[in-house]
Amino acid sequence: AQKITQTQPGMFVQEKEAVTLDCTYDTSDPSYGLFWYKQPSSGEMIFLIYQGSYDQQNATEGRYSLNFQKARKSANLVISASQLGDSAMYFCAMRERGMDSSYKLIFGSGTRLLVRP
Amino acid sequence: EAGVTQFPSHSVIEKGQTVTLRCDPISGHDNLYWYRRVMGKEIKFLLHFVKESKQDESGMPNNRFLAERTGGTYSTLKVQPAELEDSGVYFCASSHRGSGAANEKLFFGSGTQLSVL
């Protein structure tokens, strides 16, 4: 079963508007972490934001915020005031405990965001 | 501070040949991870080093893949012999080993695009 689901393969947004990228997850572990990464055309994966399963408040980092709805198992990324430089692939990921208590990331398939001028 | 660097950025080889990918983590980062994204699919975990030890190699697809991290600094990932299905982008990531493993932030390199013809 897929553990991280990103249902939007591609999204458009007008410059200066807000956009929400969807992410749902599945886990039976009560302790987990959720991450969003951005991958611009240059290829590197850039960390954007983190949400812990026990965090009481939604995470925010500048123009990025995470709409965390634990009961629905969703962790949507909200980008406010979109900029042309936000055009990229966006990956949602969940931290899962691996062997010997190590942690590894499980990624979704990604959403390609294109910001229109 | 230098980020995670990967070499080469691109590699095109023929089926049956050998390829070695290199990753230099951020200085002082004990954790080193390899991930790969096969065309159109999710980014998948391959393995995790803590210093020079393999902590978790449950994601390694088969014995044609060999990862090493001699001395706990840079790491290599060798594919021998390469097959067509090995084509994809291979990412390396590193992190500093701290007490809060669940929110450990991974710093990714730009990846190596491997094409097996």
Coordinates of N, CA and C in Angstrom, one line a residue:
Chain A
A1 N 0.9 -1.2 0.0 CA 0.0 0.0 0.0 C 0.9 1.2 0.0
Q2 N 0.5 2.2 -0.8 CA 1.2 3.4 -0.9 C 1.1 4.2 0.4
K3 N 2.3 4.7 0.9 CA 2.2 5.3 2.2 C 2.1 6.8 2.1
I4 N 2.6 7.4 1.0 CA 2.5 8.8 0.8 C 1.8 9.0 -0.6
T5 N 0.8 9.7 -0.6 CA 0.0 9.9 -1.8 C -0.1 11.4 -2.2
Q6 N 0.4 11.8 -3.3 CA 0.2 13.1 -3.9 C -0.6 13.0 -5.1
T7 N -1.8 13.4 -5.1 CA -2.8 13.2 -6.1 C -2.7 14.1 -7.3
Q8 N -1.9 15.2 -7.2 CA -1.8 16.2 -8.2 C -0.5 16.1 -8.9
P9 N -0.5 15.5 -10.1 CA 0.8 15.4 -10.8 C 1.3 16.7 -11.3
G10 N 0.4 17.6 -11.6 CA 0.7 19.0 -12.0 C -0.3 20.0 -11.6
M11 N 0.3 21.2 -11.3 CA -0.6 22.3 -10.8 C -0.1 23.6 -11.5
F12 N -1.1 24.5 -11.8 CA -0.8 25.8 -12.2 C -1.2 26.8 -11.1
V13 N -0.5 27.9 -11.0 CA -1.0 29.0 -10.1 C -0.5 30.3 -10.7
Q14 N -1.3 31.3 -10.5 CA -1.0 32.6 -10.9 C 0.0 33.3 -9.9
E15 N 0.9 34.0 -10.5 CA 1.9 34.7 -9.6 C 1.1 35.5 -8.6
K16 N 1.7 35.5 -7.4 CA 1.1 36.3 -6.2 C -0.1 35.6 -5.6
E17 N -0.6 34.6 -6.1 CA -1.7 33.9 -5.5 C -1.2 32.7 -4.6
A18 N -2.0 32.2 -3.8 CA -1.7 31.1 -2.9 C -2.0 29.8 -3.6
V19 N -1.3 28.7 -3.2 CA -1.6 27.4 -3.8 C -1.4 26.4 -2.8
T20 N -2.2 25.3 -2.8 CA -2.2 24.2 -1.9 C -1.8 22.9 -2.6
L21 N -0.8 22.3 -2.2 CA -0.3 21.0 -2.7 C -0.7 19.9 -1.7
D22 N -1.5 18.9 -2.2 CA -2.0 17.9 -1.4 C -1.1 16.8 -1.1
C23 N -1.2 16.2 0.1 CA -0.4 15.1 0.6 C -1.2 14.3 1.6
T24 N -1.4 13.0 1.4 CA -2.0 12.2 2.4 C -1.0 11.1 2.7
Y25 N -1.1 10.5 3.9 CA -0.1 9.5 4.3 C -0.8 8.4 5.1
D26 N -0.1 7.3 5.2 CA -0.6 6.2 5.9 C 0.5 5.6 6.8
T27 N 0.2 5.5 8.1 CA 1.2 4.9 9.0 C 0.5 4.4 10.3
S28 N 1.0 3.4 10.9 CA 0.4 2.9 12.2 C 1.4 3.3 13.3
D29 N 2.5 3.9 13.0 CA 3.4 4.4 14.0 C 2.9 5.7 14.6
P30 N 2.7 5.9 15.9 CA 2.2 7.1 16.4 C 3.2 8.3 16.4
S31 N 4.5 7.9 16.2 CA 5.6 8.9 16.1 C 6.1 8.9 14.7
Y32 N 5.9 10.1 14.0 CA 6.4 10.2 12.7 C 6.6 11.6 12.3
G33 N 7.3 11.8 11.3 CA 7.6 13.2 10.8 C 7.2 13.4 9.4
L34 N 6.7 14.5 9.0 CA 6.3 14.8 7.6 C 7.2 16.0 7.1
F35 N 7.6 15.8 5.9 CA 8.5 16.8 5.3 C 8.0 17.2 3.9
W36 N 8.4 18.4 3.5 CA 8.2 18.8 2.1 C 9.5 19.2 1.6
Y37 N 9.8 18.8 0.3 CA 11.0 19.1 -0.4 C 10.7 19.7 -1.7
K38 N 11.5 20.7 -2.1 CA 11.3 21.3 -3.5 C 12.5 20.9 -4.3
Q39 N 12.2 20.5 -5.6 CA 13.2 20.2 -6.5 C 13.1 21.0 -7.7
P40 N 13.9 22.1 -7.8 CA 13.9 22.9 -9.0 C 14.6 22.2 -10.2
S41 N 14.6 22.9 -11.3 CA 15.1 22.3 -12.5 C 16.6 21.9 -12.4
S42 N 17.3 22.6 -11.5 CA 18.7 22.3 -11.3 C 19.0 21.0 -10.7
G43 N 17.9 20.4 -10.1 CA 18.1 19.0 -9.6 C 18.2 18.8 -8.1
E44 N 18.7 19.7 -7.4 CA 18.9 19.5 -5.9 C 17.5 19.4 -5.2
M45 N 17.5 18.7 -4.1 CA 16.3 18.6 -3.3 C 16.5 19.6 -2.1
I46 N 15.6 20.5 -2.0 CA 15.7 21.6 -1.0 C 14.6 21.4 0.1
F47 N 15.1 21.3 1.3 CA 14.1 21.1 2.4 C 13.3 22.4 2.6
L48 N 12.0 22.2 2.7 CA 11.1 23.4 2.9 C 10.6 23.5 4.3
I49 N 10.0 22.4 4.8 CA 9.2 22.5 6.1 C 9.0 21.1 6.7
Y50 N 8.9 21.1 8.0 CA 8.8 19.8 8.7 C 7.6 19.9 9.7
Q51 N 6.9 18.8 9.9 CA 5.8 18.7 10.9 C 5.9 17.4 11.6
G52 N 6.0 17.5 12.9 CA 6.1 16.3 13.8 C 4.7 15.8 14.1
S53 N 4.5 14.5 14.3 CA 3.2 14.0 14.6 C 2.6 14.5 15.9
Y54 N 3.5 14.9 16.8 CA 3.0 15.4 18.1 C 3.0 16.9 18.2
D55 N 3.3 17.6 17.1 CA 3.3 19.0 17.2 C 1.9 19.5 17.3
Q56 N 1.6 20.4 18.2 CA 0.3 20.9 18.4 C -0.1 22.0 17.3
Q57 N 0.9 22.7 16.8 CA 0.6 23.7 15.8 C 1.1 23.4 14.5
N58 N 0.4 23.9 13.5 CA 0.9 23.7 12.1 C 2.2 24.4 11.9
A59 N 3.1 23.8 11.2 CA 4.4 24.3 10.9 C 4.3 25.5 9.9
T60 N 5.1 26.5 10.1 CA 5.3 27.6 9.1 C 6.7 27.9 8.9
E61 N 7.1 28.2 7.7 CA 8.4 28.7 7.4 C 8.3 29.7 6.3
G62 N 8.3 31.0 6.7 CA 8.2 32.0 5.7 C 6.8 31.9 4.9
R63 N 6.9 31.8 3.6 CA 5.7 31.7 2.8 C 5.1 30.3 2.7
Y64 N 5.8 29.4 3.4 CA 5.3 28.0 3.4 C 4.6 27.7 4.7
S65 N 3.5 27.0 4.6 CA 2.9 26.5 5.8 C 2.3 25.1 5.5
L66 N 2.2 24.4 6.6 CA 1.7 23.0 6.4 C 0.4 22.9 7.1
N67 N -0.6 22.5 6.4 CA -2.0 22.3 6.9 C -2.1 20.8 7.4
F68 N -1.8 20.6 8.6 CA -1.7 19.3 9.2 C -3.0 18.9 9.8
Q69 N -3.6 17.9 9.2 CA -4.9 17.4 9.8 C -4.7 15.9 10.1
K70 N -4.3 15.7 11.4 CA -3.9 14.3 11.8 C -4.9 13.3 11.6
A71 N -6.2 13.6 12.0 CA -7.3 12.6 11.9 C -7.5 12.2 10.4
R72 N -7.3 13.1 9.5 CA -7.5 12.8 8.1 C -6.2 12.3 7.5
K73 N -5.1 12.3 8.2 CA -3.8 11.9 7.7 C -3.4 12.7 6.5
S74 N -3.6 14.0 6.6 CA -3.2 14.8 5.5 C -2.2 15.9 6.0
A75 N -1.3 16.3 5.1 CA -0.2 17.2 5.4 C 0.0 18.1 4.2
N76 N -1.0 18.9 3.9 CA -0.9 19.7 2.6 C 0.0 20.9 2.8
L77 N 0.8 21.2 1.8 CA 1.7 22.4 1.7 C 0.9 23.6 1.1
V78 N 1.0 24.7 1.8 CA 0.4 25.9 1.3 C 1.5 26.9 1.0
I79 N 1.6 27.4 -0.2 CA 2.5 28.4 -0.6 C 1.8 29.7 -0.8
S80 N 2.1 30.7 0.0 CA 1.4 32.0 -0.2 C 2.2 32.9 -1.1
A81 N 1.5 33.8 -1.7 CA 2.1 34.8 -2.6 C 3.1 34.2 -3.5
S82 N 2.7 33.3 -4.4 CA 3.5 32.5 -5.3 C 4.5 33.4 -6.1
Q83 N 5.7 32.9 -6.3 CA 6.7 33.6 -7.1 C 7.1 32.7 -8.3
L84 N 7.6 33.3 -9.3 CA 8.0 32.6 -10.5 C 9.1 31.5 -10.1
G85 N 9.9 31.8 -9.1 CA 10.9 30.9 -8.7 C 10.4 29.7 -7.9
D86 N 9.1 29.7 -7.6 CA 8.5 28.6 -7.0 C 8.2 27.4 -7.9
S87 N 8.3 27.7 -9.2 CA 8.1 26.6 -10.2 C 9.1 25.5 -10.0
A88 N 8.6 24.3 -9.7 CA 9.5 23.2 -9.4 C 8.6 22.0 -9.1
M89 N 9.3 20.9 -8.9 CA 8.7 19.7 -8.3 C 8.7 19.7 -6.8
Y90 N 7.6 19.3 -6.2 CA 7.4 19.3 -4.8 C 7.1 17.9 -4.3
F91 N 7.9 17.5 -3.4 CA 7.8 16.1 -2.8 C 7.4 16.2 -1.4
C92 N 6.3 15.4 -1.0 CA 6.0 15.2 0.3 C 6.7 13.9 0.8
A93 N 7.1 13.8 2.0 CA 7.8 12.7 2.5 C 7.5 12.4 4.0
M94 N 7.6 11.2 4.4 CA 7.3 10.8 5.8 C 8.5 10.1 6.3
R95 N 8.8 10.4 7.5 CA 9.9 9.7 8.2 C 9.4 8.4 8.8
E96 N 10.0 7.3 8.4 CA 9.6 6.0 8.9 C 10.7 5.3 9.6
R97 N 10.4 4.6 10.7 CA 11.5 4.0 11.4 C 11.9 2.7 10.6
G98 N 13.2 2.6 10.4 CA 13.7 1.5 9.7 C 14.4 0.5 10.6
M99 N 15.4 -0.2 10.0 CA 16.1 -1.3 10.8 C 16.9 -0.6 11.9
D100 N 17.1 -1.3 13.0 CA 18.0 -0.8 14.1 C 17.6 0.6 14.4
S101 N 16.4 1.0 14.4 CA 15.9 2.3 14.9 C 16.4 3.4 14.0
S102 N 16.9 3.1 12.8 CA 17.3 4.2 11.9 C 16.0 4.7 11.2
Y103 N 16.1 5.9 10.7 CA 15.0 6.5 10.1 C 15.2 6.6 8.6
K104 N 14.2 6.5 7.8 CA 14.3 6.7 6.3 C 13.1 7.4 5.9
L105 N 13.2 8.1 4.8 CA 12.1 8.9 4.2 C 11.4 8.1 3.2
I106 N 10.1 8.2 3.2 CA 9.2 7.6 2.2 C 8.6 8.8 1.4
F107 N 8.9 8.8 0.1 CA 8.4 9.9 -0.7 C 7.2 9.6 -1.5
G108 N 6.4 10.7 -1.7 CA 5.3 10.6 -2.7 C 5.9 10.8 -4.1
S109 N 5.0 10.7 -5.0 CA 5.4 10.8 -6.4 C 5.7 12.2 -6.9
G110 N 5.3 13.2 -6.1 CA 5.6 14.6 -6.5 C 4.5 15.3 -7.2
T111 N 4.5 16.6 -7.1 CA 3.6 17.5 -7.8 C 4.5 18.6 -8.5
R112 N 4.2 18.7 -9.8 CA 5.0 19.7 -10.6 C 4.1 21.0 -10.5
L113 N 4.7 22.0 -10.0 CA 4.0 23.3 -9.9 C 4.6 24.3 -10.9
L114 N 3.7 25.0 -11.6 CA 4.1 26.0 -12.6 C 3.4 27.3 -12.2
V115 N 4.2 28.3 -12.0 CA 3.7 29.6 -11.6 C 3.7 30.5 -12.9
R116 N 2.5 31.0 -13.2 CA 2.3 31.8 -14.4 C 2.5 33.3 -14.0
P117 N 3.2 34.0 -14.9 CA 3.3 35.4 -14.7 C 2.1 36.2 -14.9
Chain B
E1 N 29.6 27.2 3.7 CA 29.7 25.7 3.9 C 29.3 25.0 2.7
A2 N 30.1 24.0 2.2 CA 29.7 23.3 1.0 C 28.6 22.3 1.4
G3 N 27.7 22.2 0.4 CA 26.6 21.2 0.5 C 27.0 19.8 0.2
V4 N 26.0 19.0 0.0 CA 26.3 17.6 -0.4 C 26.6 17.7 -1.9
T5 N 27.7 17.1 -2.3 CA 28.1 17.1 -3.7 C 28.1 15.7 -4.2
Q6 N 27.7 15.5 -5.5 CA 27.6 14.2 -6.1 C 28.3 14.3 -7.5
F7 N 29.0 13.2 -7.8 CA 29.7 13.2 -9.0 C 29.6 11.8 -9.6
P8 N 29.4 11.6 -10.9 CA 29.2 12.7 -11.9 C 27.7 13.2 -11.8
S9 N 27.4 14.3 -12.5 CA 26.1 14.7 -12.5 C 25.2 13.9 -13.5
H10 N 25.9 13.4 -14.6 CA 25.3 12.6 -15.5 C 26.2 11.4 -15.9
S11 N 25.6 10.3 -16.2 CA 26.5 9.1 -16.7 C 25.6 8.3 -17.6
V12 N 26.2 8.1 -18.8 CA 25.5 7.3 -19.8 C 26.4 6.1 -20.1
I13 N 25.9 4.9 -19.8 CA 26.7 3.7 -20.0 C 25.9 2.6 -20.7
E14 N 26.6 1.6 -21.2 CA 25.9 0.5 -21.9 C 25.5 -0.6 -20.9
K15 N 24.5 -1.3 -21.2 CA 24.1 -2.5 -20.3 C 25.3 -3.4 -20.2
G16 N 25.5 -3.8 -19.0 CA 26.7 -4.7 -18.7 C 27.9 -4.0 -18.2
Q17 N 28.0 -2.7 -18.4 CA 29.1 -2.0 -17.9 C 29.0 -1.7 -16.4
T18 N 30.1 -1.2 -15.8 CA 30.1 -0.8 -14.4 C 30.1 0.7 -14.3
V19 N 29.4 1.2 -13.3 CA 29.4 2.6 -13.0 C 29.6 2.8 -11.5
T20 N 30.4 3.8 -11.2 CA 30.5 4.2 -9.7 C 30.1 5.6 -9.5
L21 N 29.2 5.8 -8.6 CA 28.7 7.1 -8.3 C 29.4 7.5 -6.9
R22 N 29.7 8.8 -6.8 CA 30.3 9.3 -5.6 C 29.5 10.3 -4.9
C23 N 29.5 10.3 -3.6 CA 28.8 11.3 -2.8 C 29.8 11.9 -1.7
D24 N 29.9 13.2 -1.7 CA 30.6 13.8 -0.6 C 29.6 14.5 0.3
P25 N 29.4 14.0 1.5 CA 28.4 14.7 2.4 C 28.9 16.0 3.0
I26 N 28.1 16.7 3.7 CA 28.5 17.9 4.4 C 29.5 17.4 5.5
S27 N 30.5 18.2 5.6 CA 31.6 17.9 6.6 C 31.0 17.8 8.0
G28 N 31.3 16.7 8.6 CA 30.8 16.5 10.0 C 29.5 15.7 10.1
H29 N 28.9 15.4 9.0 CA 27.6 14.7 9.0 C 27.9 13.2 9.1
D30 N 27.4 12.6 10.1 CA 27.7 11.1 10.3 C 26.7 10.3 9.4
N31 N 25.5 10.8 9.2 CA 24.5 10.0 8.5 C 24.6 10.3 7.0
L32 N 24.6 9.3 6.2 CA 24.7 9.4 4.8 C 23.7 8.4 4.2
Y33 N 22.8 8.9 3.3 CA 21.8 8.1 2.7 C 21.9 8.1 1.2
W34 N 21.5 7.0 0.6 CA 21.4 6.9 -0.9 C 19.9 6.7 -1.2
Y35 N 19.4 7.4 -2.1 CA 18.0 7.2 -2.7 C 18.1 7.2 -4.2
R36 N 17.1 6.7 -4.8 CA 17.0 6.8 -6.3 C 15.6 7.0 -6.7
R37 N 15.5 7.6 -7.9 CA 14.2 7.8 -8.5 C 14.2 7.2 -9.9
V38 N 13.6 6.1 -10.1 CA 13.4 5.5 -11.4 C 12.3 6.3 -12.1
M39 N 12.5 6.4 -13.4 CA 11.6 7.2 -14.3 C 10.1 7.1 -13.9
G40 N 9.5 8.2 -13.5 CA 8.1 8.3 -13.3 C 7.6 7.7 -12.0
K41 N 8.6 7.2 -11.2 CA 8.2 6.6 -9.9 C 8.7 7.4 -8.7
E42 N 8.3 6.9 -7.5 CA 8.7 7.6 -6.3 C 10.2 7.5 -6.1
I43 N 10.7 8.4 -5.3 CA 12.0 8.4 -4.8 C 12.1 7.3 -3.7
K44 N 13.0 6.3 -3.9 CA 13.1 5.2 -3.0 C 14.4 5.2 -2.2
F45 N 14.2 4.8 -1.0 CA 15.4 4.6 -0.1 C 16.2 3.4 -0.6
L46 N 17.5 3.6 -0.6 CA 18.4 2.5 -0.9 C 19.1 2.0 0.4
L47 N 19.9 2.9 1.0 CA 20.6 2.5 2.2 C 21.0 3.7 3.0
H48 N 21.5 3.4 4.3 CA 21.8 4.4 5.2 C 23.1 4.0 5.9
F49 N 24.1 4.9 5.9 CA 25.3 4.8 6.6 C 25.3 5.7 7.9
V50 N 25.9 5.1 9.0 CA 26.2 6.0 10.1 C 27.7 5.8 10.2
K51 N 28.4 6.9 9.9 CA 29.8 6.9 9.7 C 30.2 5.9 8.7
E52 N 31.0 4.9 9.0 CA 31.4 3.9 7.9 C 30.5 2.7 8.0
S53 N 29.6 2.6 8.9 CA 28.8 1.4 9.1 C 27.5 1.5 8.3
K54 N 27.1 0.4 7.7 CA 25.7 0.3 7.1 C 24.7 0.1 8.2
Q55 N 23.8 1.1 8.4 CA 22.8 1.0 9.4 C 21.6 0.3 8.9
D56 N 21.3 0.5 7.6 CA 20.1 0.0 7.0 C 20.3 -0.1 5.5
E57 N 20.4 -1.3 5.0 CA 20.5 -1.5 3.5 C 19.3 -2.2 2.9
S58 N 18.2 -2.1 3.6 CA 17.0 -2.8 3.2 C 16.5 -2.4 1.8
G59 N 16.9 -1.2 1.3 CA 16.4 -0.8 0.0 C 17.2 -1.1 -1.2
M60 N 18.3 -1.7 -0.9 CA 19.2 -2.1 -2.0 C 18.5 -3.1 -2.9
P61 N 18.4 -2.9 -4.2 CA 17.6 -3.7 -5.0 C 18.1 -5.2 -5.2
N62 N 19.4 -5.3 -5.3 CA 20.0 -6.6 -5.6 C 21.5 -6.5 -5.4
N63 N 22.2 -7.7 -5.6 CA 23.6 -7.7 -5.3 C 24.5 -7.1 -6.4
R64 N 23.8 -6.5 -7.4 CA 24.6 -5.8 -8.4 C 25.0 -4.4 -7.8
F65 N 24.4 -4.0 -6.7 CA 24.7 -2.7 -6.1 C 25.5 -2.9 -4.9
L66 N 26.6 -2.1 -4.8 CA 27.5 -2.1 -3.7 C 27.8 -0.7 -3.2
A67 N 27.5 -0.4 -2.0 CA 27.8 0.9 -1.4 C 28.9 0.8 -0.4
E68 N 29.8 1.7 -0.4 CA 30.9 1.8 0.6 C 31.0 3.2 1.1
R69 N 31.6 3.3 2.3 CA 31.9 4.6 2.9 C 33.1 4.4 3.8
T70 N 34.2 4.2 3.1 CA 35.5 4.0 3.9 C 35.9 5.3 4.6
G71 N 36.2 5.1 5.9 CA 36.6 6.2 6.7 C 35.5 7.1 7.2
G72 N 34.3 6.8 6.8 CA 33.2 7.6 7.3 C 33.0 8.9 6.6
T73 N 33.7 9.1 5.5 CA 33.6 10.4 4.8 C 32.7 10.3 3.6
Y74 N 33.4 10.3 2.4 CA 32.6 10.2 1.2 C 32.1 8.7 1.0
S75 N 31.1 8.6 0.1 CA 30.6 7.3 -0.2 C 30.6 7.0 -1.7
T76 N 30.7 5.8 -2.0 CA 30.5 5.4 -3.4 C 29.4 4.3 -3.5
L77 N 28.7 4.4 -4.7 CA 27.7 3.4 -5.0 C 28.1 2.8 -6.4
K78 N 28.4 1.6 -6.4 CA 28.8 0.9 -7.6 C 27.7 0.0 -8.1
V79 N 27.5 0.1 -9.4 CA 26.5 -0.8 -10.0 C 27.3 -1.7 -11.0
Q80 N 27.2 -3.0 -10.8 CA 28.0 -3.9 -11.6 C 27.4 -5.3 -11.7
P81 N 27.0 -5.7 -12.9 CA 26.9 -5.0 -14.2 C 25.5 -4.2 -14.2
A82 N 25.6 -3.1 -14.9 CA 24.4 -2.2 -15.0 C 23.3 -2.9 -15.9
E83 N 22.1 -2.7 -15.5 CA 21.0 -3.2 -16.4 C 20.1 -2.0 -16.7
L84 N 19.2 -2.2 -17.7 CA 18.4 -1.1 -18.2 C 17.6 -0.5 -17.1
E85 N 17.0 -1.3 -16.3 CA 16.1 -0.8 -15.2 C 16.8 -0.1 -14.1
D86 N 18.2 0.0 -14.2 CA 18.9 0.8 -13.2 C 18.9 2.3 -13.5
S87 N 18.4 2.6 -14.7 CA 18.4 4.0 -15.1 C 17.5 4.9 -14.2
G88 N 18.0 6.0 -13.9 CA 17.2 6.9 -13.0 C 18.1 8.0 -12.4
V89 N 17.6 8.7 -11.4 CA 18.4 9.7 -10.7 C 18.7 9.1 -9.3
Y90 N 20.0 9.1 -9.0 CA 20.5 8.6 -7.7 C 20.9 9.8 -6.8
F91 N 20.2 9.9 -5.7 CA 20.4 11.0 -4.8 C 21.2 10.6 -3.6
C92 N 22.0 11.4 -3.1 CA 22.7 11.2 -1.8 C 22.2 12.3 -0.9
A93 N 22.1 12.0 0.4 CA 21.7 13.0 1.4 C 22.5 12.7 2.7
S94 N 22.7 13.8 3.4 CA 23.4 13.6 4.7 C 22.8 14.4 5.8
S95 N 23.0 14.0 7.0 CA 22.5 14.8 8.2 C 23.4 14.6 9.3
H96 N 23.3 15.5 10.3 CA 24.1 15.5 11.5 C 23.3 14.6 12.5
R97 N 24.0 13.7 13.1 CA 23.3 12.8 14.0 C 23.1 13.5 15.3
G98 N 21.8 13.7 15.6 CA 21.4 14.4 16.8 C 20.5 13.6 17.6
S99 N 19.9 14.1 18.7 CA 19.1 13.4 19.6 C 17.6 13.2 19.0
G100 N 17.2 14.2 18.2 CA 15.9 14.2 17.7 C 15.8 13.5 16.3
A101 N 15.9 12.2 16.3 CA 16.0 11.6 15.0 C 14.8 11.8 14.1
A102 N 13.6 11.9 14.7 CA 12.4 12.0 13.9 C 12.3 13.2 13.1
N103 N 12.9 14.3 13.5 CA 12.9 15.5 12.7 C 14.2 15.9 12.1
E104 N 15.1 14.9 12.0 CA 16.4 15.0 11.4 C 16.3 15.5 10.0
K105 N 16.8 16.7 9.7 CA 16.7 17.3 8.4 C 17.8 16.7 7.5
L106 N 17.4 16.2 6.3 CA 18.3 15.7 5.4 C 18.7 16.8 4.4
F107 N 20.0 16.9 4.1 CA 20.5 17.8 3.0 C 20.8 16.9 1.8
F108 N 20.2 17.2 0.7 CA 20.4 16.4 -0.5 C 21.3 17.0 -1.5
G109 N 22.0 16.1 -2.2 CA 22.8 16.6 -3.4 C 21.9 16.8 -4.6
S110 N 22.5 17.1 -5.7 CA 21.8 17.4 -6.9 C 21.5 16.1 -7.7
G111 N 22.0 15.0 -7.2 CA 21.8 13.8 -7.9 C 22.7 13.4 -9.1
T112 N 22.7 12.2 -9.4 CA 23.4 11.7 -10.6 C 22.4 11.1 -11.5
Q113 N 22.3 11.6 -12.7 CA 21.3 11.0 -13.7 C 22.1 9.9 -14.4
L114 N 21.6 8.7 -14.1 CA 22.2 7.5 -14.8 C 21.3 7.0 -15.9
S115 N 21.9 6.8 -17.0 CA 21.2 6.3 -18.2 C 21.9 5.0 -18.7
V116 N 21.2 3.9 -18.6 CA 21.8 2.6 -19.1 C 21.2 2.3 -20.4
L117 N 22.0 2.2 -21.5 CA 21.5 2.0 -22.8 C 21.6 0.5 -23.3

